[in-house]
Amino acid sequence: VQLQDYAVVQFSEPPCMRLVPQNAQVGEEVTVVVPGILCSKTLPPVYGPLRSTRPEHVRYLRQYVRCTGLGSATFGGFQSQLNDIYDKFANTPGVSAMKNFDFGLYEGEYCISMHTRHLTDRRYVSGERHIPFPPEIDPNHVLEDARDTKFIRIEDNVVQYSKKIEAPDGTFYFEPLPPAEFKEGDIVEATGAFVAYPGAEQGEYVLVFCLRALTMICSQYREVSWIISRISPTLNVRYRILRLN
């Protein structure tokens, strides 16, 4: 990301700041693709029952992924780039405090997580229309029922799930893939956007790496490692993947 080509812009529905291209069209935002190994996830379908249908719980229902490079230098290089993006948000006029990303570690190595809520408070997006949930997300209408009149699903809540396929001529194309097909150990590309939401006090913000898309690149290593785990059940996921390589 060449940050000089982008700007942090205030939005009103919902209230937030986003990283967008200079002279961006309406609705345009900067997205970044992170390739890695899926090491943790909370993905649809949502079957229910929910732990609670109280608004304070429904508000935080989300789609979440965490990716690792298992110590690779290329993946580790994302850390400085994300720090630069944080600095750009933190230095925006009107910002007094900005909470940074907190991805934690996976087996002692740097990792990156992204998430997107399933629903948005209707009061913040009164001009938006609800987008119905497809069966692969909400097969039992659990989310649809839980949203009641207080929440709606907008474009910010939609995550595109797909699989990258190589054609016989060597080109690539993408096909939709149900989110249930993604498993820990898959090699994926996670696409995210940068959004800062207001905090409790004036000028306070929380920076979020919002999940916009998840693409399956390869499940072969995960499938073979499952076989190895049946043979050598004491091997952890990282060791099995390195052994395959």
PDB file of C-alpha atoms in Angstrom:
ATOM      1  CA  VAL A   1       0.000   0.000   0.000  1.00  0.00           C
ATOM      2  CA  GLN A   2       1.446   3.362  -1.092  1.00  0.00           C
ATOM      3  CA  LEU A   3      -0.049   5.510   1.642  1.00  0.00           C
ATOM      4  CA  GLN A   4       0.593   8.787  -0.167  1.00  0.00           C
ATOM      5  CA  ASP A   5      -2.056   7.688  -2.673  1.00  0.00           C
ATOM      6  CA  TYR A   6      -4.734   7.291   0.002  1.00  0.00           C
ATOM      7  CA  ALA A   7      -6.576   9.381   2.561  1.00  0.00           C
ATOM      8  CA  VAL A   8      -8.428   8.803   5.823  1.00  0.00           C
ATOM      9  CA  VAL A   9     -11.988  10.050   5.369  1.00  0.00           C
ATOM     10  CA  GLN A  10     -14.902  10.498   7.776  1.00  0.00           C
ATOM     11  CA  PHE A  11     -18.157   8.665   7.029  1.00  0.00           C
ATOM     12  CA  SER A  12     -21.545   9.190   8.651  1.00  0.00           C
ATOM     13  CA  GLU A  13     -23.439   5.922   7.999  1.00  0.00           C
ATOM     14  CA  PRO A  14     -22.210   4.240  10.077  1.00  0.00           C
ATOM     15  CA  PRO A  15     -20.026   6.804  11.886  1.00  0.00           C
ATOM     16  CA  CYS A  16     -16.398   5.851  11.211  1.00  0.00           C
ATOM     17  CA  MET A  17     -13.187   6.714   9.382  1.00  0.00           C
ATOM     18  CA  ARG A  18     -11.993   4.692   6.388  1.00  0.00           C
ATOM     19  CA  LEU A  19      -8.860   4.481   4.277  1.00  0.00           C
ATOM     20  CA  VAL A  20      -9.865   5.355   0.717  1.00  0.00           C
ATOM     21  CA  PRO A  21      -8.058   6.244  -2.533  1.00  0.00           C
ATOM     22  CA  GLN A  22      -7.479   9.924  -3.247  1.00  0.00           C
ATOM     23  CA  ASN A  23     -10.479  11.232  -5.232  1.00  0.00           C
ATOM     24  CA  ALA A  24     -12.341   8.000  -4.452  1.00  0.00           C
ATOM     25  CA  GLN A  25     -15.746   7.225  -5.885  1.00  0.00           C
ATOM     26  CA  VAL A  26     -18.681   6.856  -3.484  1.00  0.00           C
ATOM     27  CA  GLY A  27     -18.399   3.622  -1.530  1.00  0.00           C
ATOM     28  CA  GLU A  28     -14.808   2.938  -2.593  1.00  0.00           C
ATOM     29  CA  GLU A  29     -12.288   1.825   0.041  1.00  0.00           C
ATOM     30  CA  VAL A  30      -8.752   0.465   0.150  1.00  0.00           C
ATOM     31  CA  THR A  31      -8.527  -3.302   0.538  1.00  0.00           C
ATOM     32  CA  VAL A  32      -5.442  -5.415   1.214  1.00  0.00           C
ATOM     33  CA  VAL A  33      -4.999  -9.113   0.421  1.00  0.00           C
ATOM     34  CA  VAL A  34      -3.149 -11.174   3.035  1.00  0.00           C
ATOM     35  CA  PRO A  35      -2.077 -14.686   1.949  1.00  0.00           C
ATOM     36  CA  GLY A  36      -1.457 -17.156   4.744  1.00  0.00           C
ATOM     37  CA  ILE A  37      -2.431 -20.331   6.554  1.00  0.00           C
ATOM     38  CA  LEU A  38      -5.811 -20.262   8.259  1.00  0.00           C
ATOM     39  CA  CYS A  39      -5.067 -21.000  11.921  1.00  0.00           C
ATOM     40  CA  SER A  40      -8.289 -19.922  13.639  1.00  0.00           C
ATOM     41  CA  LYS A  41     -11.797 -19.037  12.511  1.00  0.00           C
ATOM     42  CA  THR A  42     -15.383 -18.330  13.461  1.00  0.00           C
ATOM     43  CA  LEU A  43     -17.300 -18.632  10.206  1.00  0.00           C
ATOM     44  CA  PRO A  44     -20.869 -19.334   9.084  1.00  0.00           C
ATOM     45  CA  PRO A  45     -23.192 -21.095   8.857  1.00  0.00           C
ATOM     46  CA  VAL A  46     -24.853 -19.989  12.074  1.00  0.00           C
ATOM     47  CA  TYR A  47     -27.122 -22.809  13.171  1.00  0.00           C
ATOM     48  CA  GLY A  48     -28.075 -21.620  16.638  1.00  0.00           C
ATOM     49  CA  PRO A  49     -29.392 -21.502  19.164  1.00  0.00           C
ATOM     50  CA  LEU A  50     -27.637 -18.287  20.122  1.00  0.00           C
ATOM     51  CA  ARG A  51     -26.274 -17.929  23.627  1.00  0.00           C
ATOM     52  CA  SER A  52     -28.415 -14.802  23.938  1.00  0.00           C
ATOM     53  CA  THR A  53     -30.691 -12.723  21.718  1.00  0.00           C
ATOM     54  CA  ARG A  54     -30.192  -9.577  23.751  1.00  0.00           C
ATOM     55  CA  PRO A  55     -29.075  -6.635  21.562  1.00  0.00           C
ATOM     56  CA  GLU A  56     -25.753  -6.292  23.397  1.00  0.00           C
ATOM     57  CA  HIS A  57     -24.918  -9.864  22.354  1.00  0.00           C
ATOM     58  CA  VAL A  58     -26.400  -9.846  18.841  1.00  0.00           C
ATOM     59  CA  ARG A  59     -24.433  -6.685  18.027  1.00  0.00           C
ATOM     60  CA  TYR A  60     -21.105  -8.534  18.350  1.00  0.00           C
ATOM     61  CA  LEU A  61     -21.889 -11.693  16.368  1.00  0.00           C
ATOM     62  CA  ARG A  62     -19.149 -11.835  13.773  1.00  0.00           C
ATOM     63  CA  GLN A  63     -17.224 -13.624  11.035  1.00  0.00           C
ATOM     64  CA  TYR A  64     -13.600 -13.994  12.057  1.00  0.00           C
ATOM     65  CA  VAL A  65     -10.381 -15.418  10.595  1.00  0.00           C
ATOM     66  CA  ARG A  66      -6.792 -15.538  11.765  1.00  0.00           C
ATOM     67  CA  CYS A  67      -3.885 -16.244   9.413  1.00  0.00           C
ATOM     68  CA  THR A  68      -0.231 -17.044  10.010  1.00  0.00           C
ATOM     69  CA  GLY A  69       2.891 -17.344   7.909  1.00  0.00           C
ATOM     70  CA  LEU A  70       4.547 -19.607  10.495  1.00  0.00           C
ATOM     71  CA  GLY A  71       7.499 -17.241  10.766  1.00  0.00           C
ATOM     72  CA  SER A  72       8.029 -16.512   7.064  1.00  0.00           C
ATOM     73  CA  ALA A  73       9.823 -13.225   6.359  1.00  0.00           C
ATOM     74  CA  THR A  74       7.247 -12.203   3.756  1.00  0.00           C
ATOM     75  CA  PHE A  75       4.353 -12.569   6.167  1.00  0.00           C
ATOM     76  CA  GLY A  76       6.285 -10.846   8.936  1.00  0.00           C
ATOM     77  CA  GLY A  77       6.792  -7.881   6.610  1.00  0.00           C
ATOM     78  CA  PHE A  78       3.078  -7.107   6.834  1.00  0.00           C
ATOM     79  CA  GLN A  79       3.610  -5.945  10.411  1.00  0.00           C
ATOM     80  CA  SER A  80       5.501  -2.770   9.486  1.00  0.00           C
ATOM     81  CA  GLN A  81       2.993  -1.972   6.731  1.00  0.00           C
ATOM     82  CA  LEU A  82       0.079  -2.286   9.146  1.00  0.00           C
ATOM     83  CA  ASN A  83       1.920  -0.083  11.637  1.00  0.00           C
ATOM     84  CA  ASP A  84       2.239   2.584   8.925  1.00  0.00           C
ATOM     85  CA  ILE A  85      -1.498   2.384   8.290  1.00  0.00           C
ATOM     86  CA  TYR A  86      -2.170   2.747  12.004  1.00  0.00           C
ATOM     87  CA  ASP A  87       0.051   5.859  12.099  1.00  0.00           C
ATOM     88  CA  LYS A  88      -1.900   7.400   9.227  1.00  0.00           C
ATOM     89  CA  PHE A  89      -5.173   6.968  11.125  1.00  0.00           C
ATOM     90  CA  ALA A  90      -3.687   8.075  14.458  1.00  0.00           C
ATOM     91  CA  ASN A  91      -2.342  11.304  12.915  1.00  0.00           C
ATOM     92  CA  THR A  92      -5.672  12.274  11.361  1.00  0.00           C
ATOM     93  CA  PRO A  93      -6.962  15.666  12.622  1.00  0.00           C
ATOM     94  CA  GLY A  94      -9.523  15.238  15.390  1.00  0.00           C
ATOM     95  CA  VAL A  95      -8.074  11.969  16.671  1.00  0.00           C
ATOM     96  CA  SER A  96      -6.872  12.102  20.281  1.00  0.00           C
ATOM     97  CA  ALA A  97      -6.459   8.350  20.842  1.00  0.00           C
ATOM     98  CA  MET A  98      -6.425   5.400  18.448  1.00  0.00           C
ATOM     99  CA  LYS A  99      -6.466   1.780  19.635  1.00  0.00           C
ATOM    100  CA  ASN A 100      -4.153  -0.286  17.433  1.00  0.00           C
ATOM    101  CA  PHE A 101      -4.617  -3.786  16.044  1.00  0.00           C
ATOM    102  CA  ASP A 102      -4.056  -6.540  18.600  1.00  0.00           C
ATOM    103  CA  PHE A 103      -3.573  -9.783  16.692  1.00  0.00           C
ATOM    104  CA  GLY A 104      -1.575 -11.681  19.299  1.00  0.00           C
ATOM    105  CA  LEU A 105       0.696 -14.592  18.348  1.00  0.00           C
ATOM    106  CA  TYR A 106       0.160 -18.068  16.937  1.00  0.00           C
ATOM    107  CA  GLU A 107       2.659 -20.612  18.266  1.00  0.00           C
ATOM    108  CA  GLY A 108       5.000 -17.722  19.019  1.00  0.00           C
ATOM    109  CA  GLU A 109       4.800 -16.269  15.505  1.00  0.00           C
ATOM    110  CA  TYR A 110       3.216 -13.097  14.145  1.00  0.00           C
ATOM    111  CA  CYS A 111      -0.304 -13.516  12.815  1.00  0.00           C
ATOM    112  CA  ILE A 112      -3.054 -11.315  11.383  1.00  0.00           C
ATOM    113  CA  SER A 113      -6.754 -11.466  12.181  1.00  0.00           C
ATOM    114  CA  MET A 114      -9.761  -9.869  10.499  1.00  0.00           C
ATOM    115  CA  HIS A 115     -13.422  -9.821  11.424  1.00  0.00           C
ATOM    116  CA  THR A 116     -16.733  -8.408  10.311  1.00  0.00           C
ATOM    117  CA  ARG A 117     -19.952  -8.260  12.280  1.00  0.00           C
ATOM    118  CA  HIS A 118     -23.009 -10.009  10.898  1.00  0.00           C
ATOM    119  CA  LEU A 119     -25.253  -7.029  11.672  1.00  0.00           C
ATOM    120  CA  THR A 120     -25.181  -3.242  12.035  1.00  0.00           C
ATOM    121  CA  ASP A 121     -27.274  -1.096  14.380  1.00  0.00           C
ATOM    122  CA  ARG A 122     -30.157   0.279  12.338  1.00  0.00           C
ATOM    123  CA  ARG A 123     -29.959   3.635  14.135  1.00  0.00           C
ATOM    124  CA  TYR A 124     -26.546   4.281  12.530  1.00  0.00           C
ATOM    125  CA  VAL A 125     -27.609   3.443   8.961  1.00  0.00           C
ATOM    126  CA  SER A 126     -31.158   4.716   8.648  1.00  0.00           C
ATOM    127  CA  GLY A 127     -30.729   5.266   4.908  1.00  0.00           C
ATOM    128  CA  GLU A 128     -29.688   1.669   4.177  1.00  0.00           C
ATOM    129  CA  ARG A 129     -31.852  -1.298   3.209  1.00  0.00           C
ATOM    130  CA  HIS A 130     -31.501  -4.732   4.829  1.00  0.00           C
ATOM    131  CA  ILE A 131     -29.686  -7.389   2.749  1.00  0.00           C
ATOM    132  CA  PRO A 132     -31.238 -10.827   3.408  1.00  0.00           C
ATOM    133  CA  PHE A 133     -28.963 -13.621   4.614  1.00  0.00           C
ATOM    134  CA  PRO A 134     -28.293 -16.440   2.116  1.00  0.00           C
ATOM    135  CA  PRO A 135     -28.793 -20.072   3.246  1.00  0.00           C
ATOM    136  CA  GLU A 136     -25.048 -20.740   3.479  1.00  0.00           C
ATOM    137  CA  ILE A 137     -24.824 -18.016   6.145  1.00  0.00           C
ATOM    138  CA  ASP A 138     -28.098 -18.351   8.053  1.00  0.00           C
ATOM    139  CA  PRO A 139     -29.772 -21.683   7.133  1.00  0.00           C
ATOM    140  CA  ASN A 140     -32.114 -21.724  10.136  1.00  0.00           C
ATOM    141  CA  HIS A 141     -32.952 -17.978  10.097  1.00  0.00           C
ATOM    142  CA  VAL A 142     -31.241 -17.574  13.465  1.00  0.00           C
ATOM    143  CA  LEU A 143     -29.608 -14.254  12.555  1.00  0.00           C
ATOM    144  CA  GLU A 144     -32.690 -13.031  10.728  1.00  0.00           C
ATOM    145  CA  ASP A 145     -34.832 -13.622  13.805  1.00  0.00           C
ATOM    146  CA  ALA A 146     -32.253 -12.212  16.221  1.00  0.00           C
ATOM    147  CA  ARG A 147     -31.867  -8.920  14.379  1.00  0.00           C
ATOM    148  CA  ASP A 148     -35.503  -8.006  15.139  1.00  0.00           C
ATOM    149  CA  THR A 149     -36.044  -4.298  14.385  1.00  0.00           C
ATOM    150  CA  LYS A 150     -32.785  -3.042  15.892  1.00  0.00           C
ATOM    151  CA  PHE A 151     -30.273  -4.399  13.360  1.00  0.00           C
ATOM    152  CA  ILE A 152     -29.867  -4.787   9.615  1.00  0.00           C
ATOM    153  CA  ARG A 153     -27.337  -6.393   7.308  1.00  0.00           C
ATOM    154  CA  ILE A 154     -25.563  -3.937   4.990  1.00  0.00           C
ATOM    155  CA  GLU A 155     -22.634  -4.196   2.568  1.00  0.00           C
ATOM    156  CA  ASP A 156     -20.190  -3.743   5.449  1.00  0.00           C
ATOM    157  CA  ASN A 157     -21.486  -7.011   6.908  1.00  0.00           C
ATOM    158  CA  VAL A 158     -21.149  -9.041   3.707  1.00  0.00           C
ATOM    159  CA  VAL A 159     -18.097 -11.285   3.238  1.00  0.00           C
ATOM    160  CA  GLN A 160     -17.417 -12.863  -0.167  1.00  0.00           C
ATOM    161  CA  TYR A 161     -16.348 -16.514   0.100  1.00  0.00           C
ATOM    162  CA  SER A 162     -14.729 -18.119  -2.953  1.00  0.00           C
ATOM    163  CA  LYS A 163     -12.230 -20.636  -4.302  1.00  0.00           C
ATOM    164  CA  LYS A 164      -9.408 -19.873  -6.743  1.00  0.00           C
ATOM    165  CA  ILE A 165      -9.318 -22.424  -9.580  1.00  0.00           C
ATOM    166  CA  GLU A 166      -6.710 -22.910 -12.287  1.00  0.00           C
ATOM    167  CA  ALA A 167      -8.095 -23.427 -15.795  1.00  0.00           C
ATOM    168  CA  PRO A 168      -6.466 -25.828 -18.306  1.00  0.00           C
ATOM    169  CA  ASP A 169      -4.879 -22.868 -20.120  1.00  0.00           C
ATOM    170  CA  GLY A 170      -3.095 -21.730 -16.949  1.00  0.00           C
ATOM    171  CA  THR A 171      -5.400 -18.815 -16.164  1.00  0.00           C
ATOM    172  CA  PHE A 172      -7.311 -18.537 -12.902  1.00  0.00           C
ATOM    173  CA  TYR A 173     -10.941 -17.909 -12.104  1.00  0.00           C
ATOM    174  CA  PHE A 174     -13.029 -17.794  -8.947  1.00  0.00           C
ATOM    175  CA  GLU A 175     -16.099 -19.735  -7.902  1.00  0.00           C
ATOM    176  CA  PRO A 176     -18.323 -19.157  -4.858  1.00  0.00           C
ATOM    177  CA  LEU A 177     -17.487 -21.456  -1.955  1.00  0.00           C
ATOM    178  CA  PRO A 178     -19.662 -22.029   1.117  1.00  0.00           C
ATOM    179  CA  PRO A 179     -17.874 -20.709   4.224  1.00  0.00           C
ATOM    180  CA  ALA A 180     -18.350 -24.107   5.887  1.00  0.00           C
ATOM    181  CA  GLU A 181     -15.713 -25.499   3.482  1.00  0.00           C
ATOM    182  CA  PHE A 182     -12.891 -23.482   5.071  1.00  0.00           C
ATOM    183  CA  LYS A 183     -10.881 -25.392   7.647  1.00  0.00           C
ATOM    184  CA  GLU A 184      -7.875 -24.613   9.817  1.00  0.00           C
ATOM    185  CA  GLY A 185      -4.709 -25.448   7.895  1.00  0.00           C
ATOM    186  CA  ASP A 186      -6.038 -24.252   4.525  1.00  0.00           C
ATOM    187  CA  ILE A 187      -3.919 -21.831   2.505  1.00  0.00           C
ATOM    188  CA  VAL A 188      -6.100 -18.790   1.897  1.00  0.00           C
ATOM    189  CA  GLU A 189      -6.152 -15.165   0.854  1.00  0.00           C
ATOM    190  CA  ALA A 190      -7.999 -12.914   3.287  1.00  0.00           C
ATOM    191  CA  THR A 191      -9.033  -9.508   1.983  1.00  0.00           C
ATOM    192  CA  GLY A 192      -9.532  -6.725   4.503  1.00  0.00           C
ATOM    193  CA  ALA A 193     -10.323  -3.022   4.725  1.00  0.00           C
ATOM    194  CA  PHE A 194      -9.320  -0.506   7.391  1.00  0.00           C
ATOM    195  CA  VAL A 195     -12.078   1.124   9.438  1.00  0.00           C
ATOM    196  CA  ALA A 196     -11.790   3.161  12.650  1.00  0.00           C
ATOM    197  CA  TYR A 197     -14.920   3.268  14.804  1.00  0.00           C
ATOM    198  CA  PRO A 198     -15.600   5.922  17.465  1.00  0.00           C
ATOM    199  CA  GLY A 199     -14.766   5.023  21.062  1.00  0.00           C
ATOM    200  CA  ALA A 200     -16.427   6.069  24.293  1.00  0.00           C
ATOM    201  CA  GLU A 201     -14.976   9.592  24.348  1.00  0.00           C
ATOM    202  CA  GLN A 202     -14.768  12.336  21.751  1.00  0.00           C
ATOM    203  CA  GLY A 203     -11.693  11.821  19.577  1.00  0.00           C
ATOM    204  CA  GLU A 204     -11.187   8.186  20.617  1.00  0.00           C
ATOM    205  CA  TYR A 205     -11.241   5.489  17.934  1.00  0.00           C
ATOM    206  CA  VAL A 206     -10.684   1.760  17.569  1.00  0.00           C
ATOM    207  CA  LEU A 207      -8.947   0.625  14.366  1.00  0.00           C
ATOM    208  CA  VAL A 208     -10.337  -2.605  12.894  1.00  0.00           C
ATOM    209  CA  PHE A 209      -9.055  -4.777  10.047  1.00  0.00           C
ATOM    210  CA  CYS A 210     -12.454  -5.660   8.574  1.00  0.00           C
ATOM    211  CA  LEU A 211     -12.872  -8.931   6.678  1.00  0.00           C
ATOM    212  CA  ARG A 212     -14.258  -8.349   3.178  1.00  0.00           C
ATOM    213  CA  ALA A 213     -13.450 -11.623   1.387  1.00  0.00           C
ATOM    214  CA  LEU A 214     -11.915 -15.039   1.990  1.00  0.00           C
ATOM    215  CA  THR A 215     -10.529 -17.101  -0.886  1.00  0.00           C
ATOM    216  CA  MET A 216      -9.478 -20.735  -0.748  1.00  0.00           C
ATOM    217  CA  ILE A 217      -6.121 -21.195  -2.478  1.00  0.00           C
ATOM    218  CA  CYS A 218      -5.248 -24.749  -1.445  1.00  0.00           C
ATOM    219  CA  SER A 219      -6.672 -27.286   0.993  1.00  0.00           C
ATOM    220  CA  GLN A 220      -4.257 -30.056  -0.011  1.00  0.00           C
ATOM    221  CA  TYR A 221      -1.796 -29.530   2.852  1.00  0.00           C
ATOM    222  CA  ARG A 222      -4.583 -29.523   5.395  1.00  0.00           C
ATOM    223  CA  GLU A 223      -6.116 -32.695   3.971  1.00  0.00           C
ATOM    224  CA  VAL A 224      -2.794 -34.550   3.894  1.00  0.00           C
ATOM    225  CA  SER A 225      -1.859 -33.284   7.360  1.00  0.00           C
ATOM    226  CA  TRP A 226      -5.131 -34.757   8.633  1.00  0.00           C
ATOM    227  CA  ILE A 227      -3.946 -38.152   7.380  1.00  0.00           C
ATOM    228  CA  ILE A 228      -0.548 -37.655   9.030  1.00  0.00           C
ATOM    229  CA  SER A 229      -2.268 -36.704  12.287  1.00  0.00           C
ATOM    230  CA  ARG A 230      -3.998 -40.072  12.295  1.00  0.00           C
ATOM    231  CA  ILE A 231      -0.589 -41.705  11.965  1.00  0.00           C
ATOM    232  CA  SER A 232       1.345 -39.317  14.243  1.00  0.00           C
ATOM    233  CA  PRO A 233      -1.292 -37.709  16.496  1.00  0.00           C
ATOM    234  CA  THR A 234       1.316 -35.972  18.673  1.00  0.00           C
ATOM    235  CA  LEU A 235       2.524 -33.728  15.833  1.00  0.00           C
ATOM    236  CA  ASN A 236       1.098 -30.219  16.015  1.00  0.00           C
ATOM    237  CA  VAL A 237      -0.337 -28.361  13.024  1.00  0.00           C
ATOM    238  CA  ARG A 238       2.784 -26.311  12.403  1.00  0.00           C
ATOM    239  CA  TYR A 239       5.077 -29.354  12.392  1.00  0.00           C
ATOM    240  CA  ARG A 240       2.828 -31.268  10.026  1.00  0.00           C
ATOM    241  CA  ILE A 241       2.764 -28.392   7.536  1.00  0.00           C
ATOM    242  CA  LEU A 242       6.535 -27.927   7.641  1.00  0.00           C
ATOM    243  CA  ARG A 243       7.009 -31.652   7.251  1.00  0.00           C
ATOM    244  CA  LEU A 244       4.888 -31.647   4.102  1.00  0.00           C
ATOM    245  CA  ASN A 245       7.022 -28.921   2.605  1.00  0.00           C
TER     246      ASN A 245
END
